[in-house]
Amino acid sequence: MVSKINRKAPTKTTKPSPKTGRRGRLKSSPSPVKSISAYASSVDRSIRRCLLKFFTCLAVINTPKRRKKGFRRLPRPHDGETASTQPGRPRRDALPPPSVPGRITIVLDLDETLVHSRVGVPPDRYDFVVHPSIEGLEMTFYVLKRPGVDELLHAASESFEVVIYTAGLKEYASLVIDQLDPGGGMVTHRLYRDSCLEEEGGKMVKDLSSLGRNLDRVVIVDDNPVSYSLQKENAIPVASFVDDPRDKELVRLMQFFDVAHRFEDMREAVAFYLSEQIKE
């Protein structure tokens, strides 16, 4: 008797048909065009984030804070009335009494007059770096000194009361001044943005009458005419400095030191000096 053996066929996984199964198992390779597009989009987002951070930093520095103890709105003087003598305006001297009464006070602007600063990518040329913390945000400034600034500060400190008066924030400007005067023996006083007046449109004005010094013994050096618009006759304008290594503005300015001591009234000294500069 022949026994019948039932052979059970081994179970096999059914192969998917080329038309159905393969579509579910295999991943389609990305299109080269889509890959390039995705990469370009990623780079674009990265650049946008960097630019946003950069312009946010600039906004923090250049936007004045509107606080009760911040700026004073500069009212327009009436006819025959100067901004320093308007009724109802409180008078507060920004500087303590002079250590040498009658000494000439030279007021120096900081940015674009003595130095030029940049944030972001390091420039090709800079002299030092400062890292102020402004409203909780640490920033990096690359600072380039104007040619002649060291000689100017040294010469001025020997004969004048030197005041650096800037519209910049104290957090930033104080670190820059520390680098310009590391020993603290050349700059007598420092004034920052909170000592400025805010004109309509957000322009910052430096009122020399608030210093507590006789105006006939004060000179201001600034690249921005708005800064000295209240006392133009006390001002020596200079060109804005960016990065010209051949800049001679501060070297020429030192010629004023010899002129100043010939006059009792610095407004007359400024007028004489500027007239001589025009002749040259």
PDB file of N, CA and C in Angstrom, residues 109-196:
ATOM      1  N   ASP A 109      33.022 115.566  20.187  1.00  0.00           N
ATOM      2  CA  ASP A 109      32.115 114.478  19.837  1.00  0.00           C
ATOM      3  C   ASP A 109      32.929 113.187  19.743  1.00  0.00           C
ATOM      4  N   LEU A 110      32.242 112.042  19.772  1.00  0.00           N
ATOM      5  CA  LEU A 110      32.947 110.759  19.743  1.00  0.00           C
ATOM      6  C   LEU A 110      32.875 110.082  18.370  1.00  0.00           C
ATOM      7  N   ASP A 111      31.714 109.550  18.020  1.00  0.00           N
ATOM      8  CA  ASP A 111      31.580 108.772  16.783  1.00  0.00           C
ATOM      9  C   ASP A 111      31.658 109.646  15.540  1.00  0.00           C
ATOM     10  N   GLU A 112      32.469 109.211  14.596  1.00  0.00           N
ATOM     11  CA  GLU A 112      32.729 109.907  13.335  1.00  0.00           C
ATOM     12  C   GLU A 112      33.522 111.200  13.527  1.00  0.00           C
ATOM     13  N   THR A 113      33.864 111.541  14.770  1.00  0.00           N
ATOM     14  CA  THR A 113      34.753 112.675  15.037  1.00  0.00           C
ATOM     15  C   THR A 113      36.097 112.176  15.556  1.00  0.00           C
ATOM     16  N   LEU A 114      36.062 111.316  16.570  1.00  0.00           N
ATOM     17  CA  LEU A 114      37.294 110.739  17.110  1.00  0.00           C
ATOM     18  C   LEU A 114      37.504 109.293  16.667  1.00  0.00           C
ATOM     19  N   VAL A 115      36.404 108.574  16.460  1.00  0.00           N
ATOM     20  CA  VAL A 115      36.495 107.159  16.080  1.00  0.00           C
ATOM     21  C   VAL A 115      35.382 106.821  15.093  1.00  0.00           C
ATOM     22  N   HIS A 116      35.482 105.623  14.529  1.00  0.00           N
ATOM     23  CA  HIS A 116      34.381 105.060  13.733  1.00  0.00           C
ATOM     24  C   HIS A 116      34.183 103.620  14.176  1.00  0.00           C
ATOM     25  N   SER A 117      32.938 103.249  14.476  1.00  0.00           N
ATOM     26  CA  SER A 117      32.636 101.910  14.983  1.00  0.00           C
ATOM     27  C   SER A 117      31.721 101.159  14.030  1.00  0.00           C
ATOM     28  N   ARG A 118      31.894  99.836  14.027  1.00  0.00           N
ATOM     29  CA  ARG A 118      31.042  98.967  13.214  1.00  0.00           C
ATOM     30  C   ARG A 118      30.626  97.744  14.025  1.00  0.00           C
ATOM     31  N   VAL A 119      29.438  97.238  13.720  1.00  0.00           N
ATOM     32  CA  VAL A 119      28.988  95.967  14.282  1.00  0.00           C
ATOM     33  C   VAL A 119      28.872  94.960  13.143  1.00  0.00           C
ATOM     34  N   GLY A 120      28.793  93.690  13.515  1.00  0.00           N
ATOM     35  CA  GLY A 120      28.644  92.665  12.483  1.00  0.00           C
ATOM     36  C   GLY A 120      29.972  92.064  12.079  1.00  0.00           C
ATOM     37  N   VAL A 121      30.169  91.936  10.789  1.00  0.00           N
ATOM     38  CA  VAL A 121      31.390  91.318  10.255  1.00  0.00           C
ATOM     39  C   VAL A 121      32.596  92.215  10.543  1.00  0.00           C
ATOM     40  N   PRO A 122      33.691  91.675  11.072  1.00  0.00           N
ATOM     41  CA  PRO A 122      34.876  92.495  11.353  1.00  0.00           C
ATOM     42  C   PRO A 122      35.393  93.180  10.095  1.00  0.00           C
ATOM     43  N   PRO A 123      35.675  94.486  10.165  1.00  0.00           N
ATOM     44  CA  PRO A 123      36.227  95.186   9.000  1.00  0.00           C
ATOM     45  C   PRO A 123      37.694  94.821   8.807  1.00  0.00           C
ATOM     46  N   ASP A 124      38.246  95.267   7.705  1.00  0.00           N
ATOM     47  CA  ASP A 124      39.656  94.983   7.424  1.00  0.00           C
ATOM     48  C   ASP A 124      40.575  95.674   8.424  1.00  0.00           C
ATOM     49  N   ARG A 125      40.169  96.867   8.871  1.00  0.00           N
ATOM     50  CA  ARG A 125      41.013  97.640   9.789  1.00  0.00           C
ATOM     51  C   ARG A 125      40.196  98.060  11.005  1.00  0.00           C
ATOM     52  N   TYR A 126      40.733  97.785  12.182  1.00  0.00           N
ATOM     53  CA  TYR A 126      40.158  98.307  13.425  1.00  0.00           C
ATOM     54  C   TYR A 126      41.243  98.262  14.497  1.00  0.00           C
ATOM     55  N   ASP A 127      41.101  99.131  15.507  1.00  0.00           N
ATOM     56  CA  ASP A 127      42.130  99.245  16.537  1.00  0.00           C
ATOM     57  C   ASP A 127      41.802  98.470  17.806  1.00  0.00           C
ATOM     58  N   PHE A 128      40.524  98.385  18.145  1.00  0.00           N
ATOM     59  CA  PHE A 128      40.147  97.629  19.335  1.00  0.00           C
ATOM     60  C   PHE A 128      38.678  97.231  19.240  1.00  0.00           C
ATOM     61  N   VAL A 129      38.277  96.357  20.160  1.00  0.00           N
ATOM     62  CA  VAL A 129      36.912  95.828  20.182  1.00  0.00           C
ATOM     63  C   VAL A 129      36.306  96.079  21.556  1.00  0.00           C
ATOM     64  N   VAL A 130      35.032  96.464  21.594  1.00  0.00           N
ATOM     65  CA  VAL A 130      34.312  96.599  22.861  1.00  0.00           C
ATOM     66  C   VAL A 130      33.055  95.731  22.795  1.00  0.00           C
ATOM     67  N   HIS A 131      32.626  95.259  23.963  1.00  0.00           N
ATOM     68  CA  HIS A 131      31.471  94.359  24.039  1.00  0.00           C
ATOM     69  C   HIS A 131      30.456  94.894  25.050  1.00  0.00           C
ATOM     70  N   PRO A 132      29.737  95.946  24.722  1.00  0.00           N
ATOM     71  CA  PRO A 132      28.735  96.458  25.663  1.00  0.00           C
ATOM     72  C   PRO A 132      27.512  95.553  25.724  1.00  0.00           C
ATOM     73  N   SER A 133      26.852  95.569  26.867  1.00  0.00           N
ATOM     74  CA  SER A 133      25.579  94.874  27.016  1.00  0.00           C
ATOM     75  C   SER A 133      24.484  95.932  27.037  1.00  0.00           C
ATOM     76  N   ILE A 134      23.635  95.935  26.016  1.00  0.00           N
ATOM     77  CA  ILE A 134      22.596  96.949  25.864  1.00  0.00           C
ATOM     78  C   ILE A 134      21.236  96.274  25.929  1.00  0.00           C
ATOM     79  N   GLU A 135      20.489  96.587  26.977  1.00  0.00           N
ATOM     80  CA  GLU A 135      19.172  95.990  27.205  1.00  0.00           C
ATOM     81  C   GLU A 135      19.235  94.462  27.179  1.00  0.00           C
ATOM     82  N   GLY A 136      20.275  93.924  27.814  1.00  0.00           N
ATOM     83  CA  GLY A 136      20.425  92.480  27.913  1.00  0.00           C
ATOM     84  C   GLY A 136      21.033  91.814  26.703  1.00  0.00           C
ATOM     85  N   LEU A 137      21.327  92.581  25.678  1.00  0.00           N
ATOM     86  CA  LEU A 137      21.907  92.030  24.450  1.00  0.00           C
ATOM     87  C   LEU A 137      23.376  92.417  24.358  1.00  0.00           C
ATOM     88  N   GLU A 138      24.265  91.424  24.390  1.00  0.00           N
ATOM     89  CA  GLU A 138      25.698  91.713  24.263  1.00  0.00           C
ATOM     90  C   GLU A 138      26.038  91.915  22.794  1.00  0.00           C
ATOM     91  N   MET A 139      26.730  93.012  22.528  1.00  0.00           N
ATOM     92  CA  MET A 139      27.054  93.370  21.157  1.00  0.00           C
ATOM     93  C   MET A 139      28.560  93.520  21.012  1.00  0.00           C
ATOM     94  N   THR A 140      29.031  93.399  19.790  1.00  0.00           N
ATOM     95  CA  THR A 140      30.456  93.533  19.494  1.00  0.00           C
ATOM     96  C   THR A 140      30.669  94.689  18.530  1.00  0.00           C
ATOM     97  N   PHE A 141      31.498  95.652  18.948  1.00  0.00           N
ATOM     98  CA  PHE A 141      31.824  96.811  18.119  1.00  0.00           C
ATOM     99  C   PHE A 141      33.309  96.774  17.772  1.00  0.00           C
ATOM    100  N   TYR A 142      33.604  96.946  16.500  1.00  0.00           N
ATOM    101  CA  TYR A 142      34.980  97.055  16.021  1.00  0.00           C
ATOM    102  C   TYR A 142      35.262  98.538  15.801  1.00  0.00           C
ATOM    103  N   VAL A 143      36.215  99.061  16.548  1.00  0.00           N
ATOM    104  CA  VAL A 143      36.431 100.507  16.605  1.00  0.00           C
ATOM    105  C   VAL A 143      37.757 100.880  15.949  1.00  0.00           C
ATOM    106  N   LEU A 144      37.680 101.844  15.043  1.00  0.00           N
ATOM    107  CA  LEU A 144      38.865 102.373  14.362  1.00  0.00           C
ATOM    108  C   LEU A 144      39.097 103.801  14.828  1.00  0.00           C
ATOM    109  N   LYS A 145      40.293 104.071  15.307  1.00  0.00           N
ATOM    110  CA  LYS A 145      40.620 105.422  15.772  1.00  0.00           C
ATOM    111  C   LYS A 145      40.952 106.331  14.590  1.00  0.00           C
ATOM    112  N   ARG A 146      40.520 107.560  14.683  1.00  0.00           N
ATOM    113  CA  ARG A 146      40.845 108.534  13.639  1.00  0.00           C
ATOM    114  C   ARG A 146      42.324 108.908  13.748  1.00  0.00           C
ATOM    115  N   PRO A 147      43.014 109.042  12.635  1.00  0.00           N
ATOM    116  CA  PRO A 147      44.424 109.435  12.700  1.00  0.00           C
ATOM    117  C   PRO A 147      44.603 110.735  13.484  1.00  0.00           C
ATOM    118  N   GLY A 148      45.527 110.712  14.438  1.00  0.00           N
ATOM    119  CA  GLY A 148      45.813 111.901  15.232  1.00  0.00           C
ATOM    120  C   GLY A 148      45.033 112.013  16.521  1.00  0.00           C
ATOM    121  N   VAL A 149      44.139 111.059  16.819  1.00  0.00           N
ATOM    122  CA  VAL A 149      43.302 111.201  18.012  1.00  0.00           C
ATOM    123  C   VAL A 149      44.128 111.127  19.295  1.00  0.00           C
ATOM    124  N   ASP A 150      45.127 110.274  19.341  1.00  0.00           N
ATOM    125  CA  ASP A 150      45.956 110.171  20.544  1.00  0.00           C
ATOM    126  C   ASP A 150      46.717 111.467  20.798  1.00  0.00           C
ATOM    127  N   GLU A 151      47.283 112.023  19.742  1.00  0.00           N
ATOM    128  CA  GLU A 151      48.030 113.280  19.874  1.00  0.00           C
ATOM    129  C   GLU A 151      47.102 114.430  20.252  1.00  0.00           C
ATOM    130  N   LEU A 152      45.905 114.437  19.689  1.00  0.00           N
ATOM    131  CA  LEU A 152      44.942 115.493  19.992  1.00  0.00           C
ATOM    132  C   LEU A 152      44.552 115.482  21.466  1.00  0.00           C
ATOM    133  N   LEU A 153      44.196 114.326  21.985  1.00  0.00           N
ATOM    134  CA  LEU A 153      43.775 114.240  23.383  1.00  0.00           C
ATOM    135  C   LEU A 153      44.909 114.619  24.330  1.00  0.00           C
ATOM    136  N   HIS A 154      46.107 114.186  24.001  1.00  0.00           N
ATOM    137  CA  HIS A 154      47.254 114.517  24.855  1.00  0.00           C
ATOM    138  C   HIS A 154      47.510 116.023  24.858  1.00  0.00           C
ATOM    139  N   ALA A 155      47.517 116.636  23.673  1.00  0.00           N
ATOM    140  CA  ALA A 155      47.777 118.078  23.581  1.00  0.00           C
ATOM    141  C   ALA A 155      46.655 118.884  24.226  1.00  0.00           C
ATOM    142  N   ALA A 156      45.408 118.482  24.002  1.00  0.00           N
ATOM    143  CA  ALA A 156      44.275 119.225  24.557  1.00  0.00           C
ATOM    144  C   ALA A 156      44.260 119.165  26.074  1.00  0.00           C
ATOM    145  N   SER A 157      44.601 118.020  26.636  1.00  0.00           N
ATOM    146  CA  SER A 157      44.540 117.865  28.091  1.00  0.00           C
ATOM    147  C   SER A 157      45.558 118.728  28.819  1.00  0.00           C
ATOM    148  N   GLU A 158      46.597 119.170  28.123  1.00  0.00           N
ATOM    149  CA  GLU A 158      47.613 119.998  28.766  1.00  0.00           C
ATOM    150  C   GLU A 158      47.140 121.424  28.998  1.00  0.00           C
ATOM    151  N   SER A 159      46.207 121.904  28.162  1.00  0.00           N
ATOM    152  CA  SER A 159      45.812 123.311  28.256  1.00  0.00           C
ATOM    153  C   SER A 159      44.312 123.529  28.407  1.00  0.00           C
ATOM    154  N   PHE A 160      43.504 122.494  28.198  1.00  0.00           N
ATOM    155  CA  PHE A 160      42.055 122.659  28.197  1.00  0.00           C
ATOM    156  C   PHE A 160      41.384 121.679  29.158  1.00  0.00           C
ATOM    157  N   GLU A 161      40.158 122.011  29.494  1.00  0.00           N
ATOM    158  CA  GLU A 161      39.283 121.046  30.146  1.00  0.00           C
ATOM    159  C   GLU A 161      38.624 120.239  29.022  1.00  0.00           C
ATOM    160  N   VAL A 162      38.898 118.946  28.956  1.00  0.00           N
ATOM    161  CA  VAL A 162      38.435 118.110  27.849  1.00  0.00           C
ATOM    162  C   VAL A 162      37.156 117.376  28.256  1.00  0.00           C
ATOM    163  N   VAL A 163      36.110 117.596  27.464  1.00  0.00           N
ATOM    164  CA  VAL A 163      34.825 116.933  27.697  1.00  0.00           C
ATOM    165  C   VAL A 163      34.453 116.156  26.437  1.00  0.00           C
ATOM    166  N   ILE A 164      34.240 114.860  26.557  1.00  0.00           N
ATOM    167  CA  ILE A 164      33.692 114.084  25.441  1.00  0.00           C
ATOM    168  C   ILE A 164      32.183 114.021  25.626  1.00  0.00           C
ATOM    169  N   TYR A 165      31.472 114.550  24.645  1.00  0.00           N
ATOM    170  CA  TYR A 165      30.012 114.705  24.706  1.00  0.00           C
ATOM    171  C   TYR A 165      29.440 113.963  23.504  1.00  0.00           C
ATOM    172  N   THR A 166      28.798 112.844  23.753  1.00  0.00           N
ATOM    173  CA  THR A 166      28.319 111.995  22.666  1.00  0.00           C
ATOM    174  C   THR A 166      26.825 111.737  22.778  1.00  0.00           C
ATOM    175  N   ALA A 167      26.195 111.539  21.635  1.00  0.00           N
ATOM    176  CA  ALA A 167      24.788 111.138  21.605  1.00  0.00           C
ATOM    177  C   ALA A 167      24.652 109.622  21.705  1.00  0.00           C
ATOM    178  N   GLY A 168      25.767 108.933  21.858  1.00  0.00           N
ATOM    179  CA  GLY A 168      25.739 107.477  21.998  1.00  0.00           C
ATOM    180  C   GLY A 168      25.347 107.057  23.401  1.00  0.00           C
ATOM    181  N   LEU A 169      24.939 105.807  23.529  1.00  0.00           N
ATOM    182  CA  LEU A 169      24.563 105.260  24.824  1.00  0.00           C
ATOM    183  C   LEU A 169      25.793 105.093  25.713  1.00  0.00           C
ATOM    184  N   LYS A 170      25.590 105.284  27.011  1.00  0.00           N
ATOM    185  CA  LYS A 170      26.693 105.189  27.963  1.00  0.00           C
ATOM    186  C   LYS A 170      27.321 103.796  27.953  1.00  0.00           C
ATOM    187  N   GLU A 171      26.482 102.756  27.824  1.00  0.00           N
ATOM    188  CA  GLU A 171      26.992 101.391  27.864  1.00  0.00           C
ATOM    189  C   GLU A 171      28.058 101.164  26.795  1.00  0.00           C
ATOM    190  N   TYR A 172      27.866 101.760  25.642  1.00  0.00           N
ATOM    191  CA  TYR A 172      28.832 101.631  24.543  1.00  0.00           C
ATOM    192  C   TYR A 172      29.946 102.664  24.650  1.00  0.00           C
ATOM    193  N   ALA A 173      29.565 103.937  24.772  1.00  0.00           N
ATOM    194  CA  ALA A 173      30.535 105.029  24.678  1.00  0.00           C
ATOM    195  C   ALA A 173      31.560 105.001  25.806  1.00  0.00           C
ATOM    196  N   SER A 174      31.146 104.616  27.007  1.00  0.00           N
ATOM    197  CA  SER A 174      32.086 104.603  28.129  1.00  0.00           C
ATOM    198  C   SER A 174      33.232 103.623  27.881  1.00  0.00           C
ATOM    199  N   LEU A 175      32.933 102.493  27.242  1.00  0.00           N
ATOM    200  CA  LEU A 175      33.978 101.508  26.946  1.00  0.00           C
ATOM    201  C   LEU A 175      34.952 102.029  25.893  1.00  0.00           C
ATOM    202  N   VAL A 176      34.437 102.779  24.922  1.00  0.00           N
ATOM    203  CA  VAL A 176      35.300 103.354  23.887  1.00  0.00           C
ATOM    204  C   VAL A 176      36.215 104.416  24.493  1.00  0.00           C
ATOM    205  N   ILE A 177      35.652 105.274  25.344  1.00  0.00           N
ATOM    206  CA  ILE A 177      36.462 106.326  25.975  1.00  0.00           C
ATOM    207  C   ILE A 177      37.529 105.708  26.873  1.00  0.00           C
ATOM    208  N   ASP A 178      37.195 104.611  27.546  1.00  0.00           N
ATOM    209  CA  ASP A 178      38.194 103.921  28.366  1.00  0.00           C
ATOM    210  C   ASP A 178      39.394 103.493  27.529  1.00  0.00           C
ATOM    211  N   GLN A 179      39.149 103.101  26.290  1.00  0.00           N
ATOM    212  CA  GLN A 179      40.237 102.694  25.403  1.00  0.00           C
ATOM    213  C   GLN A 179      41.043 103.897  24.918  1.00  0.00           C
ATOM    214  N   LEU A 180      40.364 105.020  24.675  1.00  0.00           N
ATOM    215  CA  LEU A 180      41.064 106.225  24.218  1.00  0.00           C
ATOM    216  C   LEU A 180      41.879 106.862  25.337  1.00  0.00           C
ATOM    217  N   ASP A 181      41.395 106.739  26.555  1.00  0.00           N
ATOM    218  CA  ASP A 181      42.059 107.351  27.710  1.00  0.00           C
ATOM    219  C   ASP A 181      42.208 106.301  28.808  1.00  0.00           C
ATOM    220  N   PRO A 182      43.063 105.304  28.592  1.00  0.00           N
ATOM    221  CA  PRO A 182      43.154 104.189  29.543  1.00  0.00           C
ATOM    222  C   PRO A 182      43.612 104.604  30.933  1.00  0.00           C
ATOM    223  N   GLY A 183      44.400 105.665  31.014  1.00  0.00           N
ATOM    224  CA  GLY A 183      44.863 106.114  32.319  1.00  0.00           C
ATOM    225  C   GLY A 183      43.911 107.070  33.005  1.00  0.00           C
ATOM    226  N   GLY A 184      42.924 107.571  32.263  1.00  0.00           N
ATOM    227  CA  GLY A 184      41.946 108.490  32.837  1.00  0.00           C
ATOM    228  C   GLY A 184      42.474 109.879  33.113  1.00  0.00           C
ATOM    229  N   GLY A 185      43.609 110.246  32.514  1.00  0.00           N
ATOM    230  CA  GLY A 185      44.192 111.542  32.817  1.00  0.00           C
ATOM    231  C   GLY A 185      43.982 112.606  31.759  1.00  0.00           C
ATOM    232  N   MET A 186      43.336 112.251  30.635  1.00  0.00           N
ATOM    233  CA  MET A 186      43.177 113.231  29.558  1.00  0.00           C
ATOM    234  C   MET A 186      41.745 113.760  29.440  1.00  0.00           C
ATOM    235  N   VAL A 187      40.768 112.899  29.589  1.00  0.00           N
ATOM    236  CA  VAL A 187      39.365 113.307  29.475  1.00  0.00           C
ATOM    237  C   VAL A 187      38.846 113.678  30.856  1.00  0.00           C
ATOM    238  N   THR A 188      38.490 114.951  31.020  1.00  0.00           N
ATOM    239  CA  THR A 188      38.051 115.437  32.329  1.00  0.00           C
ATOM    240  C   THR A 188      36.639 114.987  32.656  1.00  0.00           C
ATOM    241  N   HIS A 189      35.738 115.084  31.674  1.00  0.00           N
ATOM    242  CA  HIS A 189      34.333 114.724  31.905  1.00  0.00           C
ATOM    243  C   HIS A 189      33.782 113.979  30.697  1.00  0.00           C
ATOM    244  N   ARG A 190      32.740 113.189  30.952  1.00  0.00           N
ATOM    245  CA  ARG A 190      32.052 112.442  29.897  1.00  0.00           C
ATOM    246  C   ARG A 190      30.550 112.713  29.981  1.00  0.00           C
ATOM    247  N   LEU A 191      29.953 113.001  28.843  1.00  0.00           N
ATOM    248  CA  LEU A 191      28.503 113.191  28.768  1.00  0.00           C
ATOM    249  C   LEU A 191      27.956 112.294  27.668  1.00  0.00           C
ATOM    250  N   TYR A 192      26.803 111.682  27.953  1.00  0.00           N
ATOM    251  CA  TYR A 192      26.242 110.706  27.027  1.00  0.00           C
ATOM    252  C   TYR A 192      24.870 111.155  26.523  1.00  0.00           C
ATOM    253  N   ARG A 193      24.161 110.229  25.903  1.00  0.00           N
ATOM    254  CA  ARG A 193      22.882 110.560  25.262  1.00  0.00           C
ATOM    255  C   ARG A 193      21.880 111.176  26.235  1.00  0.00           C
ATOM    256  N   ASP A 194      21.901 110.746  27.489  1.00  0.00           N
ATOM    257  CA  ASP A 194      20.923 111.270  28.433  1.00  0.00           C
ATOM    258  C   ASP A 194      21.175 112.730  28.796  1.00  0.00           C
ATOM    259  N   SER A 195      22.284 113.295  28.336  1.00  0.00           N
ATOM    260  CA  SER A 195      22.555 114.720  28.545  1.00  0.00           C
ATOM    261  C   SER A 195      22.199 115.552  27.316  1.00  0.00           C
ATOM    262  N   CYS A 196      21.688 114.904  26.277  1.00  0.00           N
ATOM    263  CA  CYS A 196      21.292 115.604  25.054  1.00  0.00           C
ATOM    264  C   CYS A 196      19.829 116.027  25.122  1.00  0.00           C
TER     265      CYS A 196
END
